[in-house]
Short mmCIF file of C-alpha atoms in Angstrom, two decimals:
data_model
loop_
_atom_site.label_atom_id
_atom_site.label_comp_id
_atom_site.label_asym_id
_atom_site.label_seq_id
_atom_site.Cartn_x
_atom_site.Cartn_y
_atom_site.Cartn_z
CA MET P 1 22.75 37.39 -2.92
CA ARG P 2 23.04 33.86 -1.20
CA ILE P 3 21.41 31.47 -3.65
CA HIS P 4 20.46 28.15 -3.41
CA ILE P 5 20.05 26.62 -6.39
CA HIS P 6 18.86 22.91 -6.70
CA ASP P 7 18.67 21.00 -10.06
CA PHE P 8 17.61 17.46 -8.71
CA ALA P 9 19.11 15.82 -11.85
CA GLY P 10 22.64 17.81 -11.74
CA HIS P 11 22.88 18.44 -15.38
CA PRO P 12 25.69 20.75 -17.18
CA PHE P 13 24.27 23.84 -17.90
CA GLN P 14 22.53 24.40 -14.72
CA ALA P 15 26.18 23.99 -13.04
CA GLU P 16 27.40 26.75 -15.52
CA LEU P 17 24.61 29.01 -14.66
CA SER P 18 25.88 28.91 -10.76
CA ARG P 19 29.55 29.17 -11.59
CA GLU P 20 28.75 32.64 -13.72
CA LEU P 21 26.49 34.00 -10.83
CA ALA P 22 29.26 33.16 -8.54
CA ALA P 23 31.55 34.97 -10.74
CA ARG P 24 29.41 37.85 -10.66
CA GLY P 25 29.84 38.44 -6.58
CA HIS P 26 26.97 36.10 -5.57
CA HIS P 27 27.29 33.34 -2.82
CA VAL P 28 25.92 30.05 -4.47
CA GLU P 29 25.21 26.90 -3.29
CA HIS P 30 24.74 24.38 -6.11
CA ALA P 31 22.87 21.31 -5.10
CA TYR P 32 21.61 17.79 -6.61
CA ALA P 33 20.24 14.75 -5.71
CA THR P 34 23.19 12.23 -5.17
CA GLN P 35 20.91 9.11 -5.55
CA TYR P 36 19.25 10.26 -9.01
CA PRO P 37 21.05 8.64 -12.00
CA SER P 38 21.45 10.66 -14.95
CA GLY P 39 24.10 12.34 -17.00
CA LYS P 40 25.87 14.61 -14.84
CA GLY P 41 27.64 17.95 -15.23
CA LYS P 42 30.71 19.22 -13.43
CA LEU P 43 29.54 18.96 -9.97
CA GLU P 44 32.59 19.63 -7.91
CA ARG P 45 34.82 22.97 -7.27
CA LEU P 46 37.48 23.25 -10.32
CA ASP P 47 40.51 25.24 -10.60
CA GLY P 48 39.58 28.50 -11.09
CA ASP P 49 35.81 28.47 -9.52
CA PRO P 50 35.07 31.52 -7.59
CA ASP P 51 35.12 31.21 -3.88
CA ALA P 52 31.87 32.03 -3.47
CA LEU P 53 30.65 28.77 -5.40
CA THR P 54 29.99 25.56 -3.43
CA PHE P 55 28.62 21.99 -4.42
CA ARG P 56 26.45 19.93 -2.03
CA GLY P 57 24.94 16.40 -2.60
CA ILE P 58 21.46 15.84 -1.15
CA THR P 59 20.97 12.25 0.09
CA ALA P 60 17.56 10.80 1.38
CA VAL P 61 17.58 8.25 3.91
CA ARG P 62 15.34 6.16 1.66
CA THR P 63 16.42 4.50 -1.81
CA PHE P 64 15.38 5.87 -4.97
CA GLU P 65 13.05 3.51 -6.95
CA LYS P 66 12.47 4.89 -10.31
CA TYR P 67 9.78 2.52 -11.62
CA SER P 68 7.70 1.72 -8.31
CA PRO P 69 5.30 4.30 -7.71
CA LEU P 70 4.96 3.61 -3.70
CA GLY P 71 8.72 3.65 -3.29
CA ARG P 72 8.95 6.69 -5.46
CA MET P 73 6.72 8.55 -3.09
CA ARG P 74 8.74 7.18 -0.16
CA PHE P 75 11.45 8.25 -1.41
CA GLU P 76 10.36 11.60 -2.33
CA LYS P 77 9.22 12.23 1.17
CA SER P 78 12.33 11.25 2.75
CA PHE P 79 14.25 13.53 -0.04
CA ALA P 80 12.07 16.54 0.93
CA ARG P 81 12.94 16.15 4.55
CA ALA P 82 16.52 15.94 3.95
CA TRP P 83 16.30 19.10 1.66
CA VAL P 84 14.23 21.34 3.70
CA SER P 85 16.48 20.56 6.88
CA HIS P 86 19.56 21.78 4.73
CA LEU P 87 17.61 24.90 3.90
CA GLU P 88 16.77 25.07 7.64
CA GLN P 89 20.64 25.19 8.53
CA THR P 90 21.63 27.52 5.37
CA ARG P 91 19.15 29.86 4.95
CA PRO P 92 19.78 31.45 1.72
CA ASP P 93 18.26 34.65 0.29
CA CYS P 94 16.41 33.00 -2.48
CA VAL P 95 16.09 29.16 -3.58
CA VAL P 96 15.85 27.67 -7.14
CA ALA P 97 14.04 24.78 -7.84
CA CYS P 98 14.79 22.94 -11.08
CA ASN P 99 14.27 19.54 -12.14
CA VAL P 100 12.89 18.56 -8.50
CA PRO P 101 9.93 15.80 -8.55
CA LEU P 102 6.44 16.98 -8.25
CA PHE P 103 5.86 15.88 -4.62
CA VAL P 104 8.98 16.91 -3.38
CA LEU P 105 8.26 20.07 -4.45
CA ASN P 106 5.07 20.25 -2.75
CA ARG P 107 6.43 19.51 0.74
CA PHE P 108 9.15 22.06 -0.20
CA SER P 109 6.78 24.57 -1.21
CA SER P 110 4.46 24.39 1.64
CA THR P 111 7.60 25.03 4.04
CA MET P 112 8.59 28.09 2.05
CA ALA P 113 5.02 29.75 2.47
CA LYS P 114 5.28 29.11 5.93
CA SER P 115 8.46 30.58 6.26
CA GLY P 116 7.98 33.61 3.98
CA GLN P 117 11.27 32.08 1.93
CA PRO P 118 11.70 33.49 -1.52
CA TRP P 119 12.04 30.89 -4.26
CA VAL P 120 11.94 30.31 -8.00
CA LEU P 121 10.36 27.63 -9.90
CA TRP P 122 12.60 26.97 -12.95
CA HIS P 123 9.97 24.74 -14.50
CA GLN P 124 11.85 22.23 -16.86
CA ASP P 125 8.61 19.88 -17.50
CA LEU P 126 4.78 19.91 -17.08
CA PHE P 127 4.61 17.18 -14.34
CA SER P 128 0.85 16.98 -14.37
CA ARG P 129 0.65 15.87 -18.15
CA ALA P 130 3.28 12.68 -17.68
CA ILE P 131 1.90 11.84 -14.07
CA GLY P 132 -1.91 12.38 -15.41
CA GLU P 133 -0.89 9.90 -17.96
CA GLU P 134 0.75 7.44 -15.58
CA ILE P 135 -2.08 7.43 -13.54
CA ARG P 136 -4.29 6.70 -16.30
CA LYS P 137 -2.67 3.86 -17.20
CA ARG P 138 -2.06 2.33 -13.82
CA LEU P 139 -5.21 3.02 -11.89
CA PRO P 140 -9.05 2.38 -12.45
CA ALA P 141 -11.19 4.18 -14.48
CA ALA P 142 -13.32 4.98 -11.60
CA VAL P 143 -10.71 6.75 -9.42
CA SER P 144 -8.24 8.11 -12.40
CA PRO P 145 -9.88 11.57 -13.20
CA ALA P 146 -9.81 12.01 -9.47
CA ALA P 147 -6.11 11.50 -8.91
CA GLN P 148 -5.48 13.65 -12.60
CA ARG P 149 -7.24 16.49 -11.06
CA TRP P 150 -5.34 16.33 -7.86
CA VAL P 151 -2.05 16.29 -9.43
CA THR P 152 -2.97 18.96 -11.95
CA ARG P 153 -4.37 21.53 -8.99
CA THR P 154 -0.90 20.55 -7.05
CA GLU P 155 1.20 21.73 -9.96
CA LYS P 156 -0.73 24.92 -10.35
CA ASN P 157 -0.73 25.83 -6.91
CA LEU P 158 3.34 25.41 -7.08
CA VAL P 159 3.49 27.94 -9.67
CA ARG P 160 0.71 30.16 -8.16
CA SER P 161 2.69 30.08 -4.94
CA ALA P 162 6.14 30.58 -6.41
CA SER P 163 7.98 33.87 -5.66
CA GLN P 164 8.83 33.68 -9.57
CA VAL P 165 8.99 31.07 -12.28
CA VAL P 166 11.35 30.76 -15.11
CA ALA P 167 9.66 28.62 -17.86
CA ILE P 168 11.76 26.95 -20.57
CA GLY P 169 9.30 27.86 -23.39
CA GLU P 170 5.98 29.63 -24.32
CA GLU P 171 3.74 26.46 -23.91
CA PHE P 172 4.06 26.50 -19.99
CA ARG P 173 2.96 30.35 -19.96
CA ARG P 174 -0.26 29.35 -22.12
CA ALA P 175 -0.63 26.21 -20.24
CA TYR P 176 -0.57 28.68 -16.78
CA ARG P 177 -3.14 30.64 -18.84
CA ARG P 178 -5.69 27.75 -19.72
CA TRP P 179 -5.14 27.13 -15.71
CA GLY P 180 -6.66 30.47 -14.98
CA LEU P 181 -3.25 31.61 -13.22
CA ASP P 182 -1.55 35.06 -13.36
CA VAL P 183 1.35 35.28 -15.37
CA ARG P 184 2.85 38.37 -14.28
CA HIS P 185 5.32 36.56 -12.40
CA VAL P 186 6.50 33.93 -15.16
CA SER P 187 9.77 34.62 -17.24
CA VAL P 188 10.51 32.23 -20.39
CA ILE P 189 14.32 31.56 -20.37
CA PRO P 190 15.00 28.61 -23.12
CA ASN P 191 17.39 26.16 -21.97
CA TRP P 192 20.91 26.03 -23.37
CA ALA P 193 23.91 24.10 -23.32
CA PRO P 194 27.42 25.25 -21.71
CA LEU P 195 29.77 26.02 -25.15
CA GLY P 196 32.81 25.89 -22.57
CA GLU P 197 32.19 22.21 -21.36
CA ILE P 198 30.97 21.09 -25.06
CA LEU P 199 33.21 21.90 -27.64
CA PRO P 200 33.69 20.16 -31.10
CA GLY P 201 36.41 17.79 -31.40
CA PRO P 202 37.95 15.17 -33.39
CA ARG P 203 35.93 12.12 -33.88
CA ASP P 204 38.85 9.60 -33.85
CA ASN P 205 39.65 10.89 -29.76
CA GLY P 206 40.66 9.09 -26.73
CA TRP P 207 37.18 8.27 -25.86
CA ALA P 208 36.44 6.81 -29.20
CA ARG P 209 39.70 4.31 -28.97
CA ALA P 210 38.58 3.39 -25.28
CA HIS P 211 34.84 2.40 -25.75
CA LEU P 212 34.07 1.82 -29.80
CA PRO P 213 35.35 -0.69 -32.67
CA GLN P 214 37.90 1.41 -34.86
CA ALA P 215 36.21 0.42 -38.00
CA ARG P 216 34.60 2.65 -40.96
CA GLU P 217 30.98 2.97 -39.46
CA ILE P 218 28.62 5.67 -39.35
CA ARG P 219 28.17 6.14 -35.45
CA LEU P 220 24.78 7.13 -34.61
CA LEU P 221 25.11 7.91 -30.81
CA TYR P 222 22.40 8.56 -28.39
CA ALA P 223 23.45 9.59 -24.59
CA GLY P 224 20.97 10.74 -22.10
CA THR P 225 17.74 9.33 -20.29
CA LEU P 226 15.97 6.90 -21.94
CA GLY P 227 12.40 7.07 -19.61
CA ARG P 228 8.60 6.97 -20.38
CA LYS P 229 9.20 10.02 -22.67
CA HIS P 230 11.39 8.02 -25.12
CA ASN P 231 10.67 4.90 -27.43
CA PRO P 232 14.11 3.06 -27.36
CA LEU P 233 13.03 0.53 -30.12
CA LEU P 234 12.83 3.12 -32.33
CA LEU P 235 16.78 3.39 -32.33
CA ILE P 236 16.89 -0.49 -32.94
CA ASP P 237 14.39 0.37 -36.26
CA LEU P 238 16.53 3.55 -37.34
CA LEU P 239 19.52 0.91 -37.12
CA ARG P 240 18.17 -1.50 -39.25
CA GLY P 241 17.05 0.89 -41.73
CA ALA P 242 20.35 2.24 -42.50
CA LEU P 243 21.95 -1.11 -42.64
CA ASP P 244 18.89 -2.30 -45.11
CA ARG P 245 20.15 0.73 -47.33
CA GLY P 246 23.84 -0.31 -47.35
CA ILE P 247 24.95 2.03 -44.41
CA PRO P 248 27.72 0.60 -42.65
CA ALA P 249 26.10 1.94 -39.02
CA ARG P 250 26.95 1.17 -35.79
CA LEU P 251 24.30 2.12 -32.71
CA VAL P 252 25.88 3.63 -29.70
CA VAL P 253 23.75 4.14 -26.46
CA ALA P 254 24.74 5.83 -23.51
CA SER P 255 22.35 5.67 -20.89
CA GLU P 256 20.82 3.69 -17.78
CA GLY P 257 17.52 2.01 -16.43
CA GLU P 258 14.73 0.46 -18.25
CA GLY P 259 15.37 1.76 -21.67
CA ILE P 260 18.78 0.70 -22.13
CA GLU P 261 17.81 -2.34 -20.94
CA ALA P 262 15.17 -2.89 -23.85
CA VAL P 263 17.86 -2.30 -26.04
CA ARG P 264 20.16 -4.47 -24.68
CA GLU P 265 17.79 -7.49 -24.72
CA ILE P 266 17.17 -6.99 -28.56
CA ALA P 267 21.19 -6.71 -28.88
CA GLU P 268 21.82 -10.27 -27.01
CA ARG P 269 19.06 -12.05 -29.23
CA GLN P 270 20.66 -10.54 -32.42
CA PRO P 271 24.32 -10.00 -31.63
CA GLU P 272 24.78 -9.56 -35.63
CA LEU P 273 23.49 -5.85 -35.10
CA PRO P 274 26.35 -3.64 -34.64
CA ILE P 275 25.45 -1.91 -31.25
CA THR P 276 27.80 -0.46 -28.50
CA LEU P 277 26.01 0.06 -25.04
CA LEU P 278 27.39 1.84 -22.42
CA PRO P 279 26.32 3.72 -18.74
CA PHE P 280 26.19 7.34 -18.30
CA GLN P 281 29.63 8.74 -19.12
CA PRO P 282 31.70 11.32 -16.71
CA ALA P 283 31.02 14.87 -17.25
CA SER P 284 34.83 15.11 -18.13
CA GLU P 285 34.22 13.03 -20.94
CA LEU P 286 31.24 14.43 -22.45
CA SER P 287 32.69 16.49 -25.43
CA ASP P 288 34.74 13.58 -26.59
CA MET P 289 31.79 11.22 -26.51
CA LEU P 290 29.33 13.34 -28.30
CA GLY P 291 32.49 14.14 -30.72
CA SER P 292 33.26 10.79 -31.36
CA ALA P 293 29.63 10.59 -33.25
CA ASP P 294 28.88 11.17 -37.15
CA VAL P 295 25.09 11.81 -36.05
CA LEU P 296 23.49 12.38 -32.33
CA LEU P 297 20.38 11.22 -31.83
CA ALA P 298 17.28 12.61 -30.03
CA LEU P 299 13.93 10.97 -29.20
CA LEU P 300 10.56 12.29 -27.86
CA GLU P 301 6.99 10.53 -27.81
CA PRO P 302 4.08 12.52 -29.04
CA GLY P 303 2.65 12.34 -25.59
CA ALA P 304 5.51 14.32 -23.83
CA SER P 305 6.04 16.91 -26.50
CA LYS P 306 3.85 19.63 -25.17
CA PHE P 307 5.31 19.40 -21.45
CA SER P 308 8.90 18.32 -22.34
CA ILE P 309 12.16 19.92 -24.50
CA PRO P 310 14.67 17.76 -24.81
CA SER P 311 18.08 19.72 -23.37
CA LYS P 312 19.97 16.83 -24.95
CA VAL P 313 19.35 18.37 -28.14
CA LEU P 314 20.90 21.85 -27.13
CA SER P 315 24.32 19.86 -26.20
CA SER P 316 24.10 17.86 -29.48
CA LEU P 317 24.12 21.24 -31.13
CA ALA P 318 27.12 22.56 -28.97
CA ALA P 319 29.21 19.41 -29.84
CA GLY P 320 29.07 20.36 -33.69
CA ARG P 321 27.58 17.42 -35.04
CA PRO P 322 24.44 16.96 -37.11
CA VAL P 323 21.35 16.03 -35.31
CA LEU P 324 18.52 13.45 -36.23
CA GLY P 325 15.58 13.57 -34.00
CA LEU P 326 12.37 11.36 -33.96
CA MET P 327 9.87 13.62 -32.39
CA PRO P 328 6.84 15.82 -32.89
CA ARG P 329 7.68 18.49 -35.60
CA ASP P 330 6.37 21.22 -33.48
CA ASN P 331 8.34 20.93 -30.57
CA PRO P 332 11.02 23.68 -29.69
CA ALA P 333 13.55 21.05 -30.01
CA ALA P 334 12.55 20.04 -33.39
CA LEU P 335 12.62 23.28 -34.74
CA ASP P 336 16.49 24.00 -33.30
CA ILE P 337 17.23 20.76 -35.23
CA LYS P 338 16.04 21.88 -38.36
CA ALA P 339 17.36 25.12 -38.32
CA ALA P 340 21.08 23.79 -37.92
CA GLY P 341 20.29 21.15 -41.03
CA GLY P 342 19.56 18.26 -38.98
CA TYR P 343 16.70 15.71 -39.64
CA VAL P 344 13.45 15.57 -37.65
CA GLY P 345 10.88 12.81 -38.27
CA THR P 346 8.08 11.64 -36.73
CA PRO P 347 8.33 9.09 -33.65
CA ASP P 348 6.65 6.40 -35.72
CA ALA P 349 7.72 3.91 -38.52
CA GLN P 350 7.19 6.85 -41.23
CA GLY P 351 9.35 8.78 -39.65
CA VAL P 352 12.39 6.13 -39.28
CA VAL P 353 12.10 5.60 -43.26
CA GLY P 354 12.69 8.66 -43.75
CA ALA P 355 15.62 9.40 -40.99
CA ALA P 356 17.33 6.32 -42.87
CA ASP P 357 16.77 7.70 -46.20
CA TRP P 358 18.48 11.04 -44.82
CA LEU P 359 21.17 9.13 -43.09
CA GLN P 360 21.60 7.61 -46.77
CA GLY P 361 22.31 10.66 -48.56
CA MET P 362 24.25 12.00 -45.64
CA ALA P 363 26.47 9.13 -45.62
CA GLN P 364 27.26 9.49 -49.59
CA SER P 365 28.42 13.30 -48.96
CA PRO P 366 30.80 13.31 -45.94
CA THR P 367 30.96 17.13 -46.46
CA ALA P 368 27.37 17.37 -45.86
CA LEU P 369 27.69 16.02 -42.52
CA VAL P 370 30.71 18.38 -41.70
CA SER P 371 28.81 21.23 -43.04
CA ALA P 372 25.40 20.13 -40.62
CA GLY P 373 27.97 19.83 -37.70
CA GLU P 374 29.22 23.34 -38.37
CA ARG P 375 25.64 24.86 -38.79
CA SER P 376 24.77 23.06 -35.46
CA ARG P 377 27.84 24.56 -33.62
CA GLN P 378 27.07 28.01 -34.92
CA LEU P 379 23.53 28.02 -33.75
CA SER P 380 24.80 27.06 -30.51
CA VAL P 381 26.99 29.78 -30.44
CA GLU P 382 24.35 32.39 -31.34
CA ARG P 383 22.08 31.45 -28.81
CA PHE P 384 23.68 29.84 -25.79
CA GLY P 385 26.24 32.71 -24.42
CA ILE P 386 25.94 32.32 -20.57
CA GLY P 387 26.66 36.28 -19.80
CA PRO P 388 22.76 37.22 -21.40
CA ILE P 389 21.47 34.33 -19.77
CA ALA P 390 22.80 34.72 -16.25
CA THR P 391 21.47 38.57 -16.58
CA ARG P 392 18.08 37.42 -16.96
CA PHE P 393 18.50 35.02 -14.14
CA GLU P 394 20.00 38.16 -11.70
CA GLU P 395 17.02 39.70 -12.59
CA VAL P 396 14.40 37.11 -11.94
CA LEU P 397 16.04 36.77 -8.65
CA ALA P 398 16.33 40.06 -7.74
CA LYS P 399 12.36 40.25 -8.11
CA ALA P 400 11.72 37.24 -6.10
CA VAL P 401 13.61 38.59 -3.22
CA ALA P 402 11.63 41.82 -3.45
CA ASP P 403 8.52 40.98 -4.01
CA ARG P 404 8.31 37.81 -1.42
CA PRO P 405 10.49 39.07 1.49
CA ARG P 406 11.28 36.68 4.10
CA ALA P 407 8.91 36.24 7.05
CA PRO P 408 10.47 37.28 10.52
CA GLN P 409 10.21 33.35 11.93
CA GLY P 410 12.51 32.00 9.43
CA PHE P 411 12.38 28.37 8.95
CA ALA P 412 10.44 27.99 12.47
CA GLN P 413 7.59 25.87 11.43
CA THR P 414 9.81 23.83 8.78
CA ALA P 415 9.22 20.15 11.20
CA GLU P 416 5.44 20.52 10.80
CA ALA P 417 5.60 20.93 7.00
CA VAL P 418 7.71 17.86 6.30
CA SER P 419 6.61 15.28 8.77
#
């Protein structure tokens, strides 16, 4: 099968899936958005990669403006045009869309419907809940409800129109049922982390020597996006709580965008706080970066918990380090953290107090840190094997192609769809 997997964000585990499918004999083109800033996976051919695997960066004519609603919509329209134009030239047997923004997906799905192209929605976030919250905050009360309904209707139509849907948790399927949708074309496949790329390693490694003070500190590391679903100030509160308890802690944040700038502003005003701020790090250094930490941190705001499962937690588990999450306790990622012996506190002042108390106990027992890290890795090994995961995706792809055969006209009407 000729498969086009488009992971807009360019994250590591999606690239692992593409490599595994190509190793099984499929011709896989793995695409990603070149202009989207995030922690990237290994998005280029490596020694030993199958000949049937290629990587393709998709670039829009317009620049990416993450925090400008109008600029973001213009970018997404431009990106949809570039992506569909590429698909028109390559004509795969099936397209997988993952982490693709809602308005790009809307234009893309219109083209797929007209051409008869089979496609799979790999649903990572319930966009309508996040965007609906932004609409509520930004638009006047007189027009906000209508705009929210339009966004929900758009996402509902995407789920309905996809040949197959891969949802990352059961909450998605429950949401589809509440929307009145038939869910027989929906499969639930939880996210994972690439075990062969993220390996437990020594704390004092080359990456740590290059980026961190060589002092006796408890390193608290947050690596990944700090967006609207996260409160970066909780990281500062946690650091202060640890210091107040006599823990020689250092906060390390590897991110980009508004969230890390909020942390930077405080760090500049209070230089006595032990904080190290870094941009996103290359995929080749991910294992060493995570391995340099004593505790890995995760954040998620209450309003985001029903539509988001932070995959950075899975990478943290694979790295073999204890994980501390400030997030709603019923989020699937929170359940993983607790199963691995980490700590989960609510994303508020009370949760920070509990987290700091937990850190104090762990800091007093280095063997406890090691033990929790070992449990993290063991949990990931038990659950993240790429073989069974790829088999499930193969089954989904086969259903998509069988159930929604390509129409004879191919992509004849793409120009109208993206104009």
